[in-house]
XYZ file of C-alpha atoms in Angstrom:
409
model
C 79.085 51.132 133.963
C 82.784 50.445 133.339
C 85.289 50.459 136.174
C 88.050 52.920 136.379
C 91.627 51.393 135.821
C 92.735 49.689 138.841
C 95.990 50.585 140.677
C 97.337 49.993 143.957
C 97.053 53.626 144.891
C 99.499 55.331 147.388
C 101.082 53.454 150.157
C 98.847 52.820 153.013
C 99.655 51.714 156.567
C 97.595 51.012 159.544
C 100.324 52.486 161.807
C 99.267 55.950 160.776
C 96.175 57.862 161.878
C 93.400 58.154 159.558
C 90.860 60.387 161.033
C 88.787 61.443 158.135
C 85.815 59.070 157.550
C 83.499 58.370 154.447
C 80.097 58.306 155.181
C 78.334 55.875 152.651
C 74.558 55.838 152.726
C 73.444 52.565 151.200
C 70.026 51.673 149.668
C 66.847 53.827 149.377
C 66.703 53.807 153.300
C 69.981 55.189 153.511
C 71.706 52.762 155.754
C 74.947 54.342 156.996
C 78.359 52.720 156.656
C 81.563 54.369 157.497
C 85.098 53.664 156.268
C 88.446 55.516 156.666
C 88.895 57.915 153.712
C 92.618 56.805 152.957
C 91.603 53.159 153.189
C 88.756 53.337 150.819
C 90.923 55.258 148.385
C 93.629 52.699 148.643
C 91.370 49.872 147.863
C 88.965 51.427 145.273
C 90.281 53.170 142.194
C 86.763 54.760 141.698
C 86.903 56.696 144.930
C 90.573 57.283 144.612
C 89.631 59.344 141.542
C 86.650 60.903 143.135
C 88.508 62.427 145.998
C 91.097 63.733 144.216
C 88.690 66.694 143.480
C 90.589 69.492 145.653
C 86.842 70.829 146.379
C 86.548 68.034 148.664
C 89.915 67.751 150.146
C 89.095 70.081 153.175
C 86.222 68.264 154.603
C 86.520 66.374 157.885
C 83.767 64.026 157.072
C 82.873 62.954 153.460
C 79.299 61.862 152.386
C 78.735 59.623 149.449
C 75.323 57.661 148.324
C 75.005 54.374 146.730
C 70.951 54.305 146.603
C 70.733 51.387 143.914
C 72.958 48.963 146.009
C 71.414 47.024 149.113
C 72.894 46.849 152.300
C 73.490 42.988 152.039
C 75.708 43.608 148.778
C 77.577 46.624 150.456
C 78.273 44.392 153.386
C 80.018 41.879 151.441
C 81.980 44.598 149.934
C 83.131 45.914 153.052
C 84.182 42.595 154.486
C 86.208 41.860 151.587
C 87.634 45.352 151.717
C 88.844 44.762 155.533
C 89.380 41.143 155.505
C 90.544 40.152 151.883
C 87.686 37.473 151.765
C 84.142 37.859 150.656
C 82.289 35.387 152.944
C 82.847 34.986 156.990
C 82.106 31.155 156.262
C 81.348 28.758 153.798
C 77.764 28.558 155.678
C 77.107 32.146 154.659
C 77.345 31.459 150.940
C 74.790 33.690 149.329
C 72.786 32.988 146.414
C 73.530 33.999 142.434
C 71.602 37.180 142.815
C 73.649 38.618 145.548
C 76.887 37.545 143.996
C 76.078 39.042 140.656
C 75.024 42.353 142.317
C 78.379 42.229 144.308
C 80.654 41.422 141.381
C 79.101 44.603 139.426
C 79.741 46.683 142.476
C 83.136 45.526 142.674
C 83.913 46.312 139.128
C 82.261 49.576 139.277
C 84.312 50.689 142.292
C 87.633 49.148 140.898
C 87.951 47.161 144.003
C 91.117 44.699 143.120
C 90.502 41.205 143.457
C 86.799 41.466 144.430
C 85.402 40.130 141.341
C 87.611 37.122 141.072
C 86.723 36.220 144.718
C 83.019 36.598 143.602
C 83.701 34.304 140.755
C 85.040 31.718 143.238
C 81.929 31.944 145.340
C 79.893 31.528 142.132
C 81.498 28.182 141.201
C 81.283 27.126 144.742
C 77.571 27.702 144.588
C 77.259 25.984 141.502
C 78.936 22.927 143.069
C 76.837 22.956 146.001
C 73.365 23.578 144.172
C 74.038 21.620 140.884
C 72.467 24.484 138.927
C 73.267 27.676 136.976
C 71.326 31.085 137.260
C 68.102 31.118 135.538
C 67.288 33.233 132.502
C 66.342 36.383 133.850
C 69.679 36.425 135.585
C 71.965 35.443 132.694
C 70.160 38.145 130.504
C 70.657 40.838 133.368
C 74.345 39.983 133.482
C 74.370 40.370 129.485
C 72.917 43.569 129.704
C 74.624 45.085 132.785
C 78.344 43.952 132.103
C 80.665 44.869 129.396
C 81.415 42.581 126.555
C 84.213 40.384 127.448
C 84.021 40.694 131.246
C 84.833 37.740 133.335
C 81.424 37.287 134.713
C 79.756 37.306 131.258
C 82.197 34.684 129.942
C 81.533 32.452 133.094
C 77.817 32.521 132.803
C 78.062 32.103 128.949
C 80.186 29.032 129.266
C 77.723 27.572 131.840
C 74.714 28.100 129.701
C 76.903 26.752 126.883
C 77.382 23.376 128.805
C 73.680 23.592 129.984
C 72.489 23.465 126.423
C 74.990 20.508 125.103
C 73.992 18.485 128.561
C 70.425 19.136 129.552
C 67.231 17.612 128.384
C 65.565 21.007 128.582
C 68.101 22.475 126.049
C 65.114 23.498 123.663
C 63.237 25.150 126.002
C 66.136 27.059 127.718
C 67.350 28.151 124.181
C 63.832 29.706 123.529
C 63.797 31.578 126.476
C 66.704 33.685 125.750
C 66.975 36.881 123.669
C 68.456 36.509 120.084
C 71.524 38.641 121.196
C 72.411 36.364 123.933
C 72.054 33.319 121.676
C 74.597 34.799 119.285
C 77.264 35.411 121.964
C 76.175 31.802 123.386
C 76.994 30.430 119.886
C 80.709 31.777 120.202
C 80.874 30.355 123.730
C 79.991 26.893 122.435
C 82.553 26.926 119.835
C 85.262 27.948 122.466
C 84.449 24.710 124.450
C 85.814 22.695 121.852
C 89.392 24.188 121.924
C 92.170 23.327 124.262
C 94.060 26.756 124.792
C 98.031 26.336 125.150
C 99.102 27.804 128.629
C 102.261 29.932 128.379
C 104.992 30.299 131.074
C 106.787 33.205 132.124
C 110.376 31.791 131.286
C 110.136 28.913 133.707
C 113.163 26.737 134.348
C 113.348 22.853 133.767
C 115.529 20.885 136.128
C 118.273 20.647 133.488
C 118.370 24.395 133.146
C 116.428 24.809 129.847
C 113.425 27.149 129.492
C 109.933 25.874 129.444
C 107.678 27.654 126.794
C 104.409 26.007 126.718
C 102.014 24.423 128.927
C 104.207 22.158 131.197
C 103.894 23.944 134.227
C 102.890 27.176 135.830
C 105.683 29.084 137.896
C 103.173 30.829 139.912
C 100.117 28.506 140.970
C 97.946 31.884 141.608
C 98.155 32.900 138.186
C 94.838 31.977 136.113
C 94.846 30.616 132.585
C 93.132 33.873 131.378
C 96.117 35.823 132.769
C 98.500 33.451 130.852
C 96.803 33.615 127.625
C 97.547 36.354 125.219
C 94.392 38.505 124.831
C 94.968 39.353 121.231
C 95.333 35.922 119.800
C 93.136 32.949 119.770
C 94.050 29.678 121.412
C 96.440 27.461 119.596
C 96.297 23.681 119.141
C 99.272 21.703 119.574
C 97.685 18.229 119.310
C 94.319 17.845 117.766
C 93.316 14.715 119.275
C 93.536 16.297 122.773
C 90.047 17.787 123.835
C 91.443 20.066 126.738
C 88.536 22.043 128.133
C 85.870 20.558 125.508
C 82.376 20.286 127.461
C 80.815 16.941 127.360
C 79.445 15.757 124.163
C 75.438 16.060 123.622
C 73.641 13.143 125.399
C 70.501 11.557 123.654
C 67.756 13.843 122.876
C 64.549 13.585 125.213
C 61.555 15.583 125.389
C 61.778 18.653 127.297
C 60.333 18.699 130.847
C 58.291 21.657 131.751
C 59.693 24.251 134.077
C 57.971 25.375 136.972
C 57.390 28.938 137.580
C 59.383 31.222 139.948
C 62.490 29.036 140.092
C 65.482 31.133 140.770
C 67.985 28.652 138.944
C 68.291 26.100 136.254
C 68.105 22.371 137.449
C 71.591 20.518 137.141
C 72.515 18.305 134.103
C 71.073 14.720 134.973
C 73.087 12.034 134.139
C 71.740 9.426 131.802
C 71.495 5.911 133.321
C 72.535 3.125 131.237
C 74.161 -0.369 132.529
C 72.799 -1.827 135.614
C 75.918 -3.765 136.997
C 76.264 -3.108 140.688
C 79.667 -2.201 141.768
C 79.198 -0.685 145.299
C 77.284 -0.671 148.468
C 77.192 2.365 150.619
C 74.773 1.782 153.472
C 71.667 0.723 152.148
C 72.472 2.277 148.803
C 73.883 0.388 145.675
C 75.775 2.165 143.152
C 76.082 1.301 139.439
C 79.345 1.663 137.257
C 77.305 4.269 135.219
C 76.384 6.302 138.329
C 80.143 6.493 139.534
C 81.156 7.177 135.979
C 78.906 10.230 135.600
C 80.275 11.523 138.740
C 83.748 11.186 137.282
C 82.631 12.942 134.099
C 80.993 15.897 136.100
C 84.218 16.039 138.239
C 86.378 16.021 135.103
C 84.249 18.932 133.172
C 84.241 21.000 136.429
C 88.216 20.826 136.512
C 88.703 21.483 132.742
C 85.951 24.146 132.458
C 85.356 25.792 135.999
C 86.790 29.149 136.703
C 89.032 30.276 139.832
C 90.682 27.621 141.886
C 90.166 24.621 139.344
C 91.686 26.974 136.587
C 94.825 27.623 138.437
C 95.282 24.055 139.893
C 94.767 22.102 136.432
C 96.370 24.576 134.035
C 99.786 22.900 133.828
C 98.044 19.411 133.498
C 95.562 20.002 130.493
C 97.793 18.863 127.734
C 100.425 16.255 127.080
C 103.891 17.206 127.647
C 105.921 17.988 124.688
C 109.673 17.467 125.679
C 111.087 19.693 122.862
C 108.699 22.561 122.953
C 108.158 22.448 126.648
C 112.167 22.446 127.227
C 112.018 19.250 129.180
C 114.192 17.101 126.885
C 114.479 14.038 129.089
C 110.903 14.158 130.490
C 110.296 10.729 128.578
C 113.395 9.102 129.947
C 112.166 9.443 133.463
C 108.414 9.299 133.045
C 107.101 5.895 131.297
C 103.633 6.665 131.430
C 102.546 10.163 130.168
C 99.125 11.325 131.149
C 97.161 14.474 131.192
C 93.760 15.894 131.697
C 92.962 16.228 127.940
C 93.809 12.732 127.093
C 91.378 11.710 130.188
C 88.752 13.793 128.753
C 89.216 12.246 125.313
C 88.921 8.733 126.911
C 85.986 9.555 128.681
C 84.228 11.048 125.857
C 84.902 7.803 123.949
C 83.381 5.609 126.340
C 86.853 3.841 127.205
C 86.417 3.772 131.054
C 84.723 0.774 132.335
C 84.628 1.956 135.715
C 85.727 4.896 137.991
C 88.983 3.036 139.084
C 90.127 3.358 135.703
C 89.379 6.930 135.551
C 91.095 7.763 139.057
C 94.013 5.719 138.197
C 94.725 7.942 135.146
C 94.126 10.982 137.327
C 96.448 9.706 139.892
C 99.076 8.899 137.054
C 99.483 12.650 136.389
C 100.461 13.190 139.891
C 102.950 10.242 139.723
C 104.437 11.662 136.667
C 104.943 15.228 138.254
C 106.696 13.727 141.538
C 108.790 11.558 139.377
C 110.287 14.320 137.293
C 110.268 17.213 139.679
C 111.905 17.791 143.026
C 109.930 19.202 146.200
C 112.102 22.360 145.529
C 110.560 23.116 142.374
C 107.481 25.050 142.149
C 105.727 22.585 140.132
C 105.783 19.975 143.173
C 103.748 22.220 145.313
C 101.290 22.955 142.414
C 100.753 19.246 142.192
C 100.452 18.816 145.869
C 97.418 21.268 145.900
C 95.882 19.733 142.666
C 96.245 16.093 144.325
C 94.677 17.226 147.605
C 91.758 19.158 146.018
C 90.929 16.120 143.730
C 90.950 13.717 146.379
C 88.681 15.806 148.623
C 86.235 16.127 145.623
C 86.700 12.398 144.561
C 85.564 11.559 148.240
C 82.259 12.947 147.926
C 81.076 10.787 145.168
C 78.383 8.671 146.780
C 76.917 11.978 148.305
C 76.601 13.263 144.828
C 74.983 10.149 143.316
C 72.563 10.182 146.109
C 71.858 13.850 145.525
C 71.384 13.464 141.858
C 69.114 10.534 142.391
C 66.801 12.592 144.780
C 67.744 10.201 147.736
C 68.781 11.620 150.971
C 71.861 10.248 152.750
C 71.106 8.739 156.100
């Protein structure tokens, strides 16, 4: 069911009395929830239109039913309405099925910001579980959501990455309906493109207008919002891979899937060299294990939704001093670096160890802080990116142990 157009609605203030409540009976057992009518209409474009009917305007108490919604799903929606957050804590992160149902209800009711918050939680769920939703959920999303919706795009991109990286790609492909496979082919083709990020007339330190992908003025803007919707992504440098997914690994015989699994397995790294480079406790890690982690982290940075998209958008392509309106950039920055170039080097096997990979990523931070000042919006954007990257990179040993099926003591 398509959501009604969202808008901010009329001005709302908790300083005013709001005596009228909407009783919302949820699920087949009609579990009651009560929300102030004015507040609900302010947050939901669906209910704002619903209660514009003058026939309902004289009631002191309003009653609506959501028989197909579970109390767990509506509880998440209610929490977001009042707090602006989907979850009460990271420990309360629900599974994919509950998150998908929440996205559909938020889309249906036209609750601004909820769908984006759900996608953030799904990305975190993928990071923690190292898995993507199983075939039935993927098909359900394809059937229940509009074409081009954000959740469909997200899950199709995850499925495309899985097909390219997993040893069970053949089995997985056969489990999908033909119509889903057709759309999946399109999603896979998009993994090979590197979109150019447009700015909203950002100014460089010398007063010139930036026009391309150098920086975001607003770090909270997502890549999808910056990219024109009626044009295909442009390429400025053919040798930069941008958000391209990892290349297919060596074909292996499919591993039979266990029945009843709620999510697909993680994409296991291929072990190659056995040179020992690090010891953590009783665990010894090889160059390849550490590079597999770096490759996975890089893929998440480039293709992940939500916070990764907002953080890395300005750093995905090389700076073009002329097109980006920063003609003195190469005078100040002697070693340019970007994530697309790093991805290209990773795909070509040019990194011999994780130190080389990390050095290139940190070079991006150095370049940004060299060119910009702490009064420029780009400085703050880079600080957020740097902080998040270092936090994720510090979890390398734990990731390796988890991927190898070894519990860390």
